[in-house]
mmCIF file of C-alpha atoms in Angstrom:
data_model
loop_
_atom_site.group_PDB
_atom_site.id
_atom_site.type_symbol
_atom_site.label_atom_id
_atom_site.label_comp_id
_atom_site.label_asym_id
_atom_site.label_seq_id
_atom_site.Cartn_x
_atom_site.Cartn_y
_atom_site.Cartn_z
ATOM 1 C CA UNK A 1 1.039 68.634 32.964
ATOM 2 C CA UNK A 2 -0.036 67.142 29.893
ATOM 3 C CA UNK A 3 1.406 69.130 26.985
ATOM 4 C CA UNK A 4 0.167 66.670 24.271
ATOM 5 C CA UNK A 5 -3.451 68.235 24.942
ATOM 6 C CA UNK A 6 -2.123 71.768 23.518
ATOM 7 C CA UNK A 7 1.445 71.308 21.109
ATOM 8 C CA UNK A 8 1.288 70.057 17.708
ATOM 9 C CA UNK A 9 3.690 69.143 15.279
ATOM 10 C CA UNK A 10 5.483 72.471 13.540
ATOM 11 C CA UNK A 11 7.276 70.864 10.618
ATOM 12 C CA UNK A 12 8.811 74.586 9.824
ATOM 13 C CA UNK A 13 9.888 75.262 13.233
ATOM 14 C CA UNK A 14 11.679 71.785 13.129
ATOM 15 C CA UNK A 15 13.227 72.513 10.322
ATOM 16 C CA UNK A 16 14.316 76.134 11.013
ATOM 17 C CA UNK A 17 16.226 74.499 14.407
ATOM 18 C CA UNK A 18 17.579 71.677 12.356
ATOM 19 C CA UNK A 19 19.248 74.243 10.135
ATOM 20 C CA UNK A 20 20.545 76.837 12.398
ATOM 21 C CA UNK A 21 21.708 73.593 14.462
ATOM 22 C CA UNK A 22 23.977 72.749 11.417
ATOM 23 C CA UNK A 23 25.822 75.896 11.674
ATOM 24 C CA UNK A 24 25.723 77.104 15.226
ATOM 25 C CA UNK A 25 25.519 75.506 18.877
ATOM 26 C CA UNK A 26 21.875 75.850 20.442
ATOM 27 C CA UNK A 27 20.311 75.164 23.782
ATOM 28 C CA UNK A 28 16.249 75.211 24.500
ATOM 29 C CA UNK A 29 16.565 76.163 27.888
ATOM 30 C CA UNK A 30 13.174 75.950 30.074
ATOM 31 C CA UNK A 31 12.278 76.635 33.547
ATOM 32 C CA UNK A 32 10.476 73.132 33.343
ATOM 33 C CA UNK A 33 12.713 70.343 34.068
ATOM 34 C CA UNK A 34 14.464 69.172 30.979
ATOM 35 C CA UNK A 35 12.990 65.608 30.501
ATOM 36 C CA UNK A 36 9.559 67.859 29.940
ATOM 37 C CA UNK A 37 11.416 70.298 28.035
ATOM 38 C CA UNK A 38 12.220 66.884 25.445
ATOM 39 C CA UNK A 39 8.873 65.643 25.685
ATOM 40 C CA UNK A 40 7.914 68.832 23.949
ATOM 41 C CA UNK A 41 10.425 68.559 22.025
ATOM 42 C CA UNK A 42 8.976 65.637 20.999
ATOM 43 C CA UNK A 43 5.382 66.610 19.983
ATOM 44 C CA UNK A 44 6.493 69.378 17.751
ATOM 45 C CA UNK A 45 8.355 66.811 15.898
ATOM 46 C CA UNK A 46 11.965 67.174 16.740
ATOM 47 C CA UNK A 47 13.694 63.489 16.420
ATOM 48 C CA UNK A 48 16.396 61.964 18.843
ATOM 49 C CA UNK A 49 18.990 63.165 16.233
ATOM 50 C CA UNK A 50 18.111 66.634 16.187
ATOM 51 C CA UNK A 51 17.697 66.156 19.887
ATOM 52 C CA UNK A 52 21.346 65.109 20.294
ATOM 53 C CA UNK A 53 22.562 68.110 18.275
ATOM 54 C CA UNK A 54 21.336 71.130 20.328
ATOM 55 C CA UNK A 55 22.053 71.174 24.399
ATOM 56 C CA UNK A 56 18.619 70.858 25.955
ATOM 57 C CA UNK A 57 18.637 72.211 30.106
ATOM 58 C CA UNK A 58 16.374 72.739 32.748
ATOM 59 C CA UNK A 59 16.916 74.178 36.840
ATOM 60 C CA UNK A 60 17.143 70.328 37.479
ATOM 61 C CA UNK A 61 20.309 69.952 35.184
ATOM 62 C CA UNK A 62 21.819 73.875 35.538
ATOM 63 C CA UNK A 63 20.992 74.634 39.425
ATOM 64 C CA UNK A 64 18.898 77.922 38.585
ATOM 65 C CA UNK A 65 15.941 79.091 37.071
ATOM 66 C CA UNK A 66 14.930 82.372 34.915
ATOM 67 C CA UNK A 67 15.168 85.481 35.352
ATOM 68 C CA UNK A 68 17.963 84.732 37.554
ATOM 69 C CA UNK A 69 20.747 85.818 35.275
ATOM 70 C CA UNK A 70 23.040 83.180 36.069
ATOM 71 C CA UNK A 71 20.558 80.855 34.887
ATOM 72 C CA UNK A 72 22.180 82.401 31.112
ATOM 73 C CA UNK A 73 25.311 82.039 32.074
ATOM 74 C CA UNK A 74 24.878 78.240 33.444
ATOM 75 C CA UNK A 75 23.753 77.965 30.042
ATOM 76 C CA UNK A 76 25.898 79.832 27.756
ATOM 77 C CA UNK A 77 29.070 77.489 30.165
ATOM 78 C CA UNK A 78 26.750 73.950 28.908
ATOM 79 C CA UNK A 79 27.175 75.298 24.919
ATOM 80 C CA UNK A 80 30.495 75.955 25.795
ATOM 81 C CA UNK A 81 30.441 79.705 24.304
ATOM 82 C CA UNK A 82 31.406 82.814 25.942
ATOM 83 C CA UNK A 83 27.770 84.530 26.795
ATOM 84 C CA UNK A 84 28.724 87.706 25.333
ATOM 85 C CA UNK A 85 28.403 85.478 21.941
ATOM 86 C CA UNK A 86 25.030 84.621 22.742
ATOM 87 C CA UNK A 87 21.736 85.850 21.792
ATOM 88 C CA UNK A 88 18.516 84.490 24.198
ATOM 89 C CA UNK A 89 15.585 84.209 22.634
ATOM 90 C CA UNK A 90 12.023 83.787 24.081
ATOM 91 C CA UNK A 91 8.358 84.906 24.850
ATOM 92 C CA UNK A 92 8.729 87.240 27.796
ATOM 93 C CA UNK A 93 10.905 90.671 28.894
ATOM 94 C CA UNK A 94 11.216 89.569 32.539
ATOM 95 C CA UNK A 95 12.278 86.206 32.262
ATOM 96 C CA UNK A 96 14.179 86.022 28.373
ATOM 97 C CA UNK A 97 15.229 89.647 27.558
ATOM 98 C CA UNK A 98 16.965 91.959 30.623
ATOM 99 C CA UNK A 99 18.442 88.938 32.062
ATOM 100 C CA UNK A 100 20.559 87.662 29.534
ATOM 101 C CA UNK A 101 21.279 91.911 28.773
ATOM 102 C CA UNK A 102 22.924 92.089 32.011
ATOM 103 C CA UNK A 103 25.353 89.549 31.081
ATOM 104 C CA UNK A 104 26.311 91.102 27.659
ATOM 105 C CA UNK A 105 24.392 88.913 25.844
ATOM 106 C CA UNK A 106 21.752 90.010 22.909
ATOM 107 C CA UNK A 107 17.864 88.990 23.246
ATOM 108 C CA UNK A 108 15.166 88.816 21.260
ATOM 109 C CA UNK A 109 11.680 88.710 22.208
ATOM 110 C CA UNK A 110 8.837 86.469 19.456
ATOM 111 C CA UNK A 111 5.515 86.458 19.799
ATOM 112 C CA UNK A 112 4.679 82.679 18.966
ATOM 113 C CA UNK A 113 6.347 80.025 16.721
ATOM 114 C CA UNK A 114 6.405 82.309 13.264
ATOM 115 C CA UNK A 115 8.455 84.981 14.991
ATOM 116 C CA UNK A 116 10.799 82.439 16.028
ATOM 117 C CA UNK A 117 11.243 80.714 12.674
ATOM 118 C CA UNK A 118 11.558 84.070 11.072
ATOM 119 C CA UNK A 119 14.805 84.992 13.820
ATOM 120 C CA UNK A 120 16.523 81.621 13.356
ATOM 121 C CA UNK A 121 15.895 81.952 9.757
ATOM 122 C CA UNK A 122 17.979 85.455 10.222
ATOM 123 C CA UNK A 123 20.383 83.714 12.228
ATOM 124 C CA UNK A 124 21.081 81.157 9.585
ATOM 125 C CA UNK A 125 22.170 83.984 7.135
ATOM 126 C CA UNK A 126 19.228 83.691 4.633
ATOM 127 C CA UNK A 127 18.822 87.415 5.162
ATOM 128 C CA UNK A 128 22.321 89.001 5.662
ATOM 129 C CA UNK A 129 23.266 92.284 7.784
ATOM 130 C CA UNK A 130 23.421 95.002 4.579
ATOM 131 C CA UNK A 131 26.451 98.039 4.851
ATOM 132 C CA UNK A 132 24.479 101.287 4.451
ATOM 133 C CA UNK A 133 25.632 104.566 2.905
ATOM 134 C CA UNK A 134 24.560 107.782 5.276
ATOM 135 C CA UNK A 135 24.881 109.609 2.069
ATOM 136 C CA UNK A 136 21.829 107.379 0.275
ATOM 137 C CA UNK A 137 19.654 108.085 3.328
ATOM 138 C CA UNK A 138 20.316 111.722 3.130
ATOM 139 C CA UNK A 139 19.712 112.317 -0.531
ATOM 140 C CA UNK A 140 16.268 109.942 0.144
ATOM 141 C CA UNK A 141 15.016 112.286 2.814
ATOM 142 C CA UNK A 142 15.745 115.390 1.241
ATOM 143 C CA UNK A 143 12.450 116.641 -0.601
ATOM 144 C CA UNK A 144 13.274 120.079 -2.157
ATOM 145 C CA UNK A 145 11.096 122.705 -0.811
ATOM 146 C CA UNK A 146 10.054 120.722 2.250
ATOM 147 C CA UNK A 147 11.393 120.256 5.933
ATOM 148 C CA UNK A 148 11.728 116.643 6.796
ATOM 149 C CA UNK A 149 12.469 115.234 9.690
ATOM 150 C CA UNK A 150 14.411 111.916 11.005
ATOM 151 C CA UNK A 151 14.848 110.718 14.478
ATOM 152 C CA UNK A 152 18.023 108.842 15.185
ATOM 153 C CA UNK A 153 16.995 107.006 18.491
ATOM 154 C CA UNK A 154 18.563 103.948 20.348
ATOM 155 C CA UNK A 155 20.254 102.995 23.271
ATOM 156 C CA UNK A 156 22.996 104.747 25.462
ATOM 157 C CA UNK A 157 26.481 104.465 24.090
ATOM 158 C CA UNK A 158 24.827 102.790 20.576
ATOM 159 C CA UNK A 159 26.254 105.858 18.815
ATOM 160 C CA UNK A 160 22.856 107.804 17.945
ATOM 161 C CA UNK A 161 24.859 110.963 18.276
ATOM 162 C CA UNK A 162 28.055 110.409 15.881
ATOM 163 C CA UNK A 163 25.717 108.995 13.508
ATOM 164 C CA UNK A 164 23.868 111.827 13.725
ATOM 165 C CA UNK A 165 26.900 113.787 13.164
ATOM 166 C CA UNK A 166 28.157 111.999 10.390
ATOM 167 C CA UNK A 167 24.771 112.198 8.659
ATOM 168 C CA UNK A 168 24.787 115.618 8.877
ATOM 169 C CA UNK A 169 28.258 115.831 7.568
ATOM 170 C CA UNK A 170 27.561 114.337 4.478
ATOM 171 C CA UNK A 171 24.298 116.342 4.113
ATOM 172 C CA UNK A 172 27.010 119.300 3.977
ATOM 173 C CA UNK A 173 28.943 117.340 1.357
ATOM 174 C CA UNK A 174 26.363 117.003 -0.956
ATOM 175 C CA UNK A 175 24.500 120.696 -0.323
ATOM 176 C CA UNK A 176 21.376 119.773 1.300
ATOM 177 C CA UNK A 177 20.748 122.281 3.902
ATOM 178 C CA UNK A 178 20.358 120.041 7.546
ATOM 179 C CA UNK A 179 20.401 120.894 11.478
ATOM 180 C CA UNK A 180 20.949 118.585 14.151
ATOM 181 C CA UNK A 181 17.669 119.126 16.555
ATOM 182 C CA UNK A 182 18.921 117.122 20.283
ATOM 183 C CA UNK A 183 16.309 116.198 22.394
ATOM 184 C CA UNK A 184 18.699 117.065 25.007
ATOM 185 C CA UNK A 185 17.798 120.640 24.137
ATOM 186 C CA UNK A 186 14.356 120.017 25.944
ATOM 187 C CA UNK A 187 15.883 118.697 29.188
ATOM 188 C CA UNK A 188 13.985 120.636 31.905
ATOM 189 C CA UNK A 189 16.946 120.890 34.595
ATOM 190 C CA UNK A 190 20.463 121.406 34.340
ATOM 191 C CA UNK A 191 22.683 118.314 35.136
ATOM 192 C CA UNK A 192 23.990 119.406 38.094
ATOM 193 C CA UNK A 193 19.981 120.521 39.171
ATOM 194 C CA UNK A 194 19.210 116.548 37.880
ATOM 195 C CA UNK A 195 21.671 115.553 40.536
ATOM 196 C CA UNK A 196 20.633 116.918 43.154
ATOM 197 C CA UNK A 197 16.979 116.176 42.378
ATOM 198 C CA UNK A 198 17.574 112.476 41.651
ATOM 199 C CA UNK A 199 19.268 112.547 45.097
ATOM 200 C CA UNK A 200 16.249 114.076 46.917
ATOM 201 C CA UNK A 201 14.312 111.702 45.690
ATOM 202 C CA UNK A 202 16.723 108.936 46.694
ATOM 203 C CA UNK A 203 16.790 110.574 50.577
ATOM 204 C CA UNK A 204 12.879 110.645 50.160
ATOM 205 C CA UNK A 205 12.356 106.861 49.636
ATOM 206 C CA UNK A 206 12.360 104.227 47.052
ATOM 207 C CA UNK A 207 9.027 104.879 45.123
ATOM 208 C CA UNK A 208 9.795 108.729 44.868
ATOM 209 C CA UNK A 209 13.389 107.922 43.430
ATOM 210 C CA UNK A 210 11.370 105.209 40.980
ATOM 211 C CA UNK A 211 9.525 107.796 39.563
ATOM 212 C CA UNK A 212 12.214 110.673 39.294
ATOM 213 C CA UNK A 213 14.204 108.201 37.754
ATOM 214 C CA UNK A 214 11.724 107.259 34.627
ATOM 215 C CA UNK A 215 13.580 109.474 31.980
ATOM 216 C CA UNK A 216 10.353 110.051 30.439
ATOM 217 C CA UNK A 217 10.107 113.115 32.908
ATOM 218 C CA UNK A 218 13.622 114.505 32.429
ATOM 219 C CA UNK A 219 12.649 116.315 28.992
ATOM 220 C CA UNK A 220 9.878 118.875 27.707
ATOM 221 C CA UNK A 221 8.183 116.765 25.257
ATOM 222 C CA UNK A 222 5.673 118.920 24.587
ATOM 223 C CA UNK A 223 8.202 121.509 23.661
ATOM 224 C CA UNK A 224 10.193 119.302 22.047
ATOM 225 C CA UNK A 225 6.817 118.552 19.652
ATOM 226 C CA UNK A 226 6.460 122.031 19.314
ATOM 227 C CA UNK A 227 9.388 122.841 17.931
ATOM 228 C CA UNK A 228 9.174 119.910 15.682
ATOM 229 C CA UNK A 229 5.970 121.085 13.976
ATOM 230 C CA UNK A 230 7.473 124.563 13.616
ATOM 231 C CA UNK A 231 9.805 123.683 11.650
ATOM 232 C CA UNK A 232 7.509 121.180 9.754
ATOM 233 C CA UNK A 233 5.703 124.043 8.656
ATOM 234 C CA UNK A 234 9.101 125.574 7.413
ATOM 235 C CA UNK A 235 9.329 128.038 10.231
ATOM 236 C CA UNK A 236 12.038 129.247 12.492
ATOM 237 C CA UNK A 237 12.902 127.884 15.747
ATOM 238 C CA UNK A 238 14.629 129.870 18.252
ATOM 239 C CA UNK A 239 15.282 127.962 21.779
ATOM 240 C CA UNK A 240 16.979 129.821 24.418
ATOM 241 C CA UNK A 241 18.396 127.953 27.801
ATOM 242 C CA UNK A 242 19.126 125.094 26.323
ATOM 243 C CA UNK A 243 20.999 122.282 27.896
ATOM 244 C CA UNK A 244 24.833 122.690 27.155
ATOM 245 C CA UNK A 245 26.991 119.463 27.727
ATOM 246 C CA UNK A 246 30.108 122.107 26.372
ATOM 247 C CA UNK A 247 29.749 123.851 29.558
ATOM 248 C CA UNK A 248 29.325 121.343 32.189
ATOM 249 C CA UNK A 249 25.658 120.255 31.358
ATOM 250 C CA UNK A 250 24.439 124.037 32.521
ATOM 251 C CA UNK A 251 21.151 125.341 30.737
ATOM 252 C CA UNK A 252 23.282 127.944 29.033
ATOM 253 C CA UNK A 253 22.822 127.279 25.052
ATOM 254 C CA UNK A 254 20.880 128.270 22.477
ATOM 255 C CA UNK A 255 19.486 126.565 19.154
ATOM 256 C CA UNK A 256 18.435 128.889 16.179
ATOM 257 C CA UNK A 257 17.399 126.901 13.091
ATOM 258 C CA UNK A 258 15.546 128.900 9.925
ATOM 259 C CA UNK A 259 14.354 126.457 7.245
ATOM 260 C CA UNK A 260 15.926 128.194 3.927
ATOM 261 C CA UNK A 261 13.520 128.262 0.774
ATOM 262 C CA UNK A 262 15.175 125.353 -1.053
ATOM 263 C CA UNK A 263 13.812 123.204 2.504
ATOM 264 C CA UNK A 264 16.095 121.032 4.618
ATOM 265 C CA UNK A 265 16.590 117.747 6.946
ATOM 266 C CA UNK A 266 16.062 118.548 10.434
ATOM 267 C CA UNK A 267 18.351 115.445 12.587
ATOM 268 C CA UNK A 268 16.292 114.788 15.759
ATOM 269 C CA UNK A 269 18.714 112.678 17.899
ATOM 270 C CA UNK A 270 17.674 111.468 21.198
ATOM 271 C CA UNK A 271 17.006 108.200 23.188
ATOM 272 C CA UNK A 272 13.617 108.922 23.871
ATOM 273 C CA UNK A 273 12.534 110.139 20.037
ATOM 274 C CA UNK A 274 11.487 106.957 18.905
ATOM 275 C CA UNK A 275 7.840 107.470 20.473
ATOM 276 C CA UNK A 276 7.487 110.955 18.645
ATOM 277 C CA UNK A 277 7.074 109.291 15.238
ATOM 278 C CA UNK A 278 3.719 110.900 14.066
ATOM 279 C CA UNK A 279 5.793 114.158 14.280
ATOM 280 C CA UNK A 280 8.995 113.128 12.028
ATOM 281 C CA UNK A 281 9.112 111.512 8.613
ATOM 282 C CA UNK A 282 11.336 108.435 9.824
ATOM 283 C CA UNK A 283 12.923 106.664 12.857
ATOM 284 C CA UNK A 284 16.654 105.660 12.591
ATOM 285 C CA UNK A 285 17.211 102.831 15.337
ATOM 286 C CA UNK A 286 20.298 102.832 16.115
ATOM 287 C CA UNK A 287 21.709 99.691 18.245
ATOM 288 C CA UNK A 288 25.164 98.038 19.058
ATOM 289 C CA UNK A 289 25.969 95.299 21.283
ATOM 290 C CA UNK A 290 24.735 95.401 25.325
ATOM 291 C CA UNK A 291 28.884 95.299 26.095
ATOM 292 C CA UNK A 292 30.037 97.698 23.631
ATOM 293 C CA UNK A 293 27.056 100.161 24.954
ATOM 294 C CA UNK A 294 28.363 99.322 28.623
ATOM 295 C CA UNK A 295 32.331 100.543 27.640
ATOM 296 C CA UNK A 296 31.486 103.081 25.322
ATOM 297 C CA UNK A 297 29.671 104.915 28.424
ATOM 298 C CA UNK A 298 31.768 104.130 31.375
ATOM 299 C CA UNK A 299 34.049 105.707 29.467
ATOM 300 C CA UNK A 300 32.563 108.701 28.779
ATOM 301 C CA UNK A 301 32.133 109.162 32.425
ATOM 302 C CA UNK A 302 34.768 108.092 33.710
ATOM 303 C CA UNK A 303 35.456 111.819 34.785
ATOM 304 C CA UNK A 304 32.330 111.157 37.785
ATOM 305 C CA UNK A 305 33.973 108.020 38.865
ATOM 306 C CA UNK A 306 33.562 104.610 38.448
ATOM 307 C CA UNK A 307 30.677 104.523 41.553
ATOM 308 C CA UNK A 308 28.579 107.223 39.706
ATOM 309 C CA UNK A 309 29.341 106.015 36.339
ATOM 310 C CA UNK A 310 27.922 102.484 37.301
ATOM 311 C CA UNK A 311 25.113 103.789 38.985
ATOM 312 C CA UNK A 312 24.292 106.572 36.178
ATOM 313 C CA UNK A 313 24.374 103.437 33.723
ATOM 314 C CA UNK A 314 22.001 101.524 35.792
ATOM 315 C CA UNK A 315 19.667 104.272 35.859
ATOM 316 C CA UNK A 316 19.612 104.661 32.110
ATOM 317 C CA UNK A 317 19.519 100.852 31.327
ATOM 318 C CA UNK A 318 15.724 100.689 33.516
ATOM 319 C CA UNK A 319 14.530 103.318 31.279
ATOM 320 C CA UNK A 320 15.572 102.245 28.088
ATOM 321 C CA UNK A 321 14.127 98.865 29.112
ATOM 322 C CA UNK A 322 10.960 100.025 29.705
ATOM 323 C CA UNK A 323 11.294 102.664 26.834
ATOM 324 C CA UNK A 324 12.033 100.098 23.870
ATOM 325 C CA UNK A 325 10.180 97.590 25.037
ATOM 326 C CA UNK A 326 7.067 99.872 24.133
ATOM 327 C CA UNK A 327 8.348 101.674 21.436
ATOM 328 C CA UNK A 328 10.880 99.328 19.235
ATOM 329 C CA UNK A 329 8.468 99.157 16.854
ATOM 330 C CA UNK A 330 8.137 102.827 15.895
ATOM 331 C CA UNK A 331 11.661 102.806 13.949
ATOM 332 C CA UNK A 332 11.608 101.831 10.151
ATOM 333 C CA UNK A 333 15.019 101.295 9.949
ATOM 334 C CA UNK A 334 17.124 99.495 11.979
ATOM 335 C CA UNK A 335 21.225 99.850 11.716
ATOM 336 C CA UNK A 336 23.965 98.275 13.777
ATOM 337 C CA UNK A 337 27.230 100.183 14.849
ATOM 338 C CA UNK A 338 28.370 97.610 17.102
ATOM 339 C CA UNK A 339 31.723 97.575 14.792
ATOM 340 C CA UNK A 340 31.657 101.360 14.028
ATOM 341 C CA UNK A 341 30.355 100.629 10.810
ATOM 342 C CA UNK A 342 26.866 101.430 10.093
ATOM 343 C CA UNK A 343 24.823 98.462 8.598
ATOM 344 C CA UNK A 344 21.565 97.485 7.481
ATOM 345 C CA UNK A 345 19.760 95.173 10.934
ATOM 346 C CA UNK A 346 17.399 92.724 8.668
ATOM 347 C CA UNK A 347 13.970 93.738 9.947
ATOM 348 C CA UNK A 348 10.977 90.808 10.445
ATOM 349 C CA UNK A 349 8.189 90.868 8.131
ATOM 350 C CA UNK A 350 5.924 90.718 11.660
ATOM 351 C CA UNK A 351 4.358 93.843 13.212
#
């Protein structure tokens, strides 16, 4: 390997590390051995003293390699930091993102050096995590006359549906006529039918369960967009057998919405709404630590039992790996509710 053929010196990137090593412990840990990992070190330009600063670790010093998760925690144990106050950050899903997310850590994917300025730049607190007000989001969707439409999407257990909710509750507050849309609505089978389905497909092999498992094919999206230009065009919607999580998950609801004159904010909530964006007027990414997201749904179904609640989790966390990984970019705004406090996720100037 001869890395000096191929890495120059990045005088930025040195001194984005330099200052994010002032204020927080870092490791660069590589699945070369950690002597190369220095030597590259090197030839971008980083000295012995900023060298000595961050923890630099390889298989040969931590006993693993990526994407074997404890390779993250070997790591997280050499800073000396509980993982679940980590964030990873790298060039690849497979090997730097779902990993470290099984341990509880964050992860951020970058496309190249700028990316990866930009992030530690973040993490330094030159841009800062911004409280938002529901109500000023509201009042800037609402066009008088007109049916807009925003998609809160995220993550199980990230709290898409109270801030949906709450949204909605202070569209009430202020008069502007709004209607919380769920893509839940569009689910094709009832959750007991999903069940039972998911478990013939289990009992009929591992690729069969694969592909009944990809959420993607849970909902009507085609109905869903339907309904969503309906009521773009400021018509009524009436849905009928509509999924019903009041009465056990059973297709037994309805949804009537009629756009009044004065128009209205149609809330679109759903995991899977972020890829829908030419049909809204704005994606609301909504995101809160891998942990919190974990708890927050175990304990919501805690009432199938532990077994099922781990494996319904497990299920969900392979789609929405796959999902976002495709689709991230779709939202304009980001917010965090790890806290239960909505705020402002500093977005990177990259596309």
């Amino acid at each position: 390997c001869h890395p000096e053929d191929f890495i120059e010196p990045n005088p930025k990137l040195v001194d984005a590390l330099r200052e994010a090593a002032d204020v927080m412990p870092i490791a660069i840990a590589t699945n070369s051995p950690s002597d190369l990992g220095k030597r590259i070190l090197g030839l971008l330009g980083v000295d012995d003293e900023l060298m000595a600063q961050m923890t630099i670790v390889g298989p040969d010093t931590i006993g693993v390699s990526k994407p074997d998760p404890m390779f993250f925690e070997r790591v997280a144990v050499a800073l000396g930091v509980d993982p679940e106050a980590c964030i990873a950050m790298g060039d690849d899903y497979v090997n730097d993102a779902f990993p470290p997310v099984e341990l509880g850590m964050g992860a951020a994917v970058v496309n190249g050096p700028d990316q990866a300025i930009e992030l530690l730049r973040l993490a330094t607190d030159e841009a800062q995590f911004e409280p938002i007000d529901l109500s000023d989001l509201a009042q800037d969707d609402y066009r008088p006359g007109e049916v807009s439409i925003v998609a809160f999407t995220g993550r199980a257990g990230a709290g898409k549906t109270t801030t949906a909710q709450e949204y909605k509750r202070r569209c009430d507050q202020m008069g502007i006529p709004a209607a919380i849309l769920s893509l839940d609505s569009f689910f094709k089978l009832s959750s007991k039918g999903r069940k039972a389905w998911l478990a013939e497909g289990e009992a009929l092999g591992p690729e069969e369960y694969s592909r009944r498992a990809d959420q993607m094919s849970w909902w009507d999206f085609e109905a869903a967009v339907d309904a969503l230009e309906t009521l773009r065009r400021g018509e009524p919607v009436h849905l009928t057998n509509v999924y019903n999580r009041a009465d056990g998950g059973e297709l037994t609801g309805e949804v009537t919405i009629v756009p009044p004159p004065e128009g209205m904010v149609i809330i679109f909530e759903g995991v899977a709404s972020a890829h829908l964006s030419g049909h809204v007027d704005r994606v609301v990414a909504i995101n809160a630590h891998p942990k919190v997201r974990k708890d927050r749904l175990l304990e919501r179904d805690k009432h199938r039992g532990e077994k099922e609640a781990r494996k319904r989790f497990e299920v969900t966390q392979g789609f929405e790996n796959r999902y976002f990984q495709k689709h991230a970019a779709a939202a304009h705004l980001v917010l965090d509710n790890t806290n239960g406090s909505l705020f402002r996720v500093p977005q990177l100037s990259f596309t």
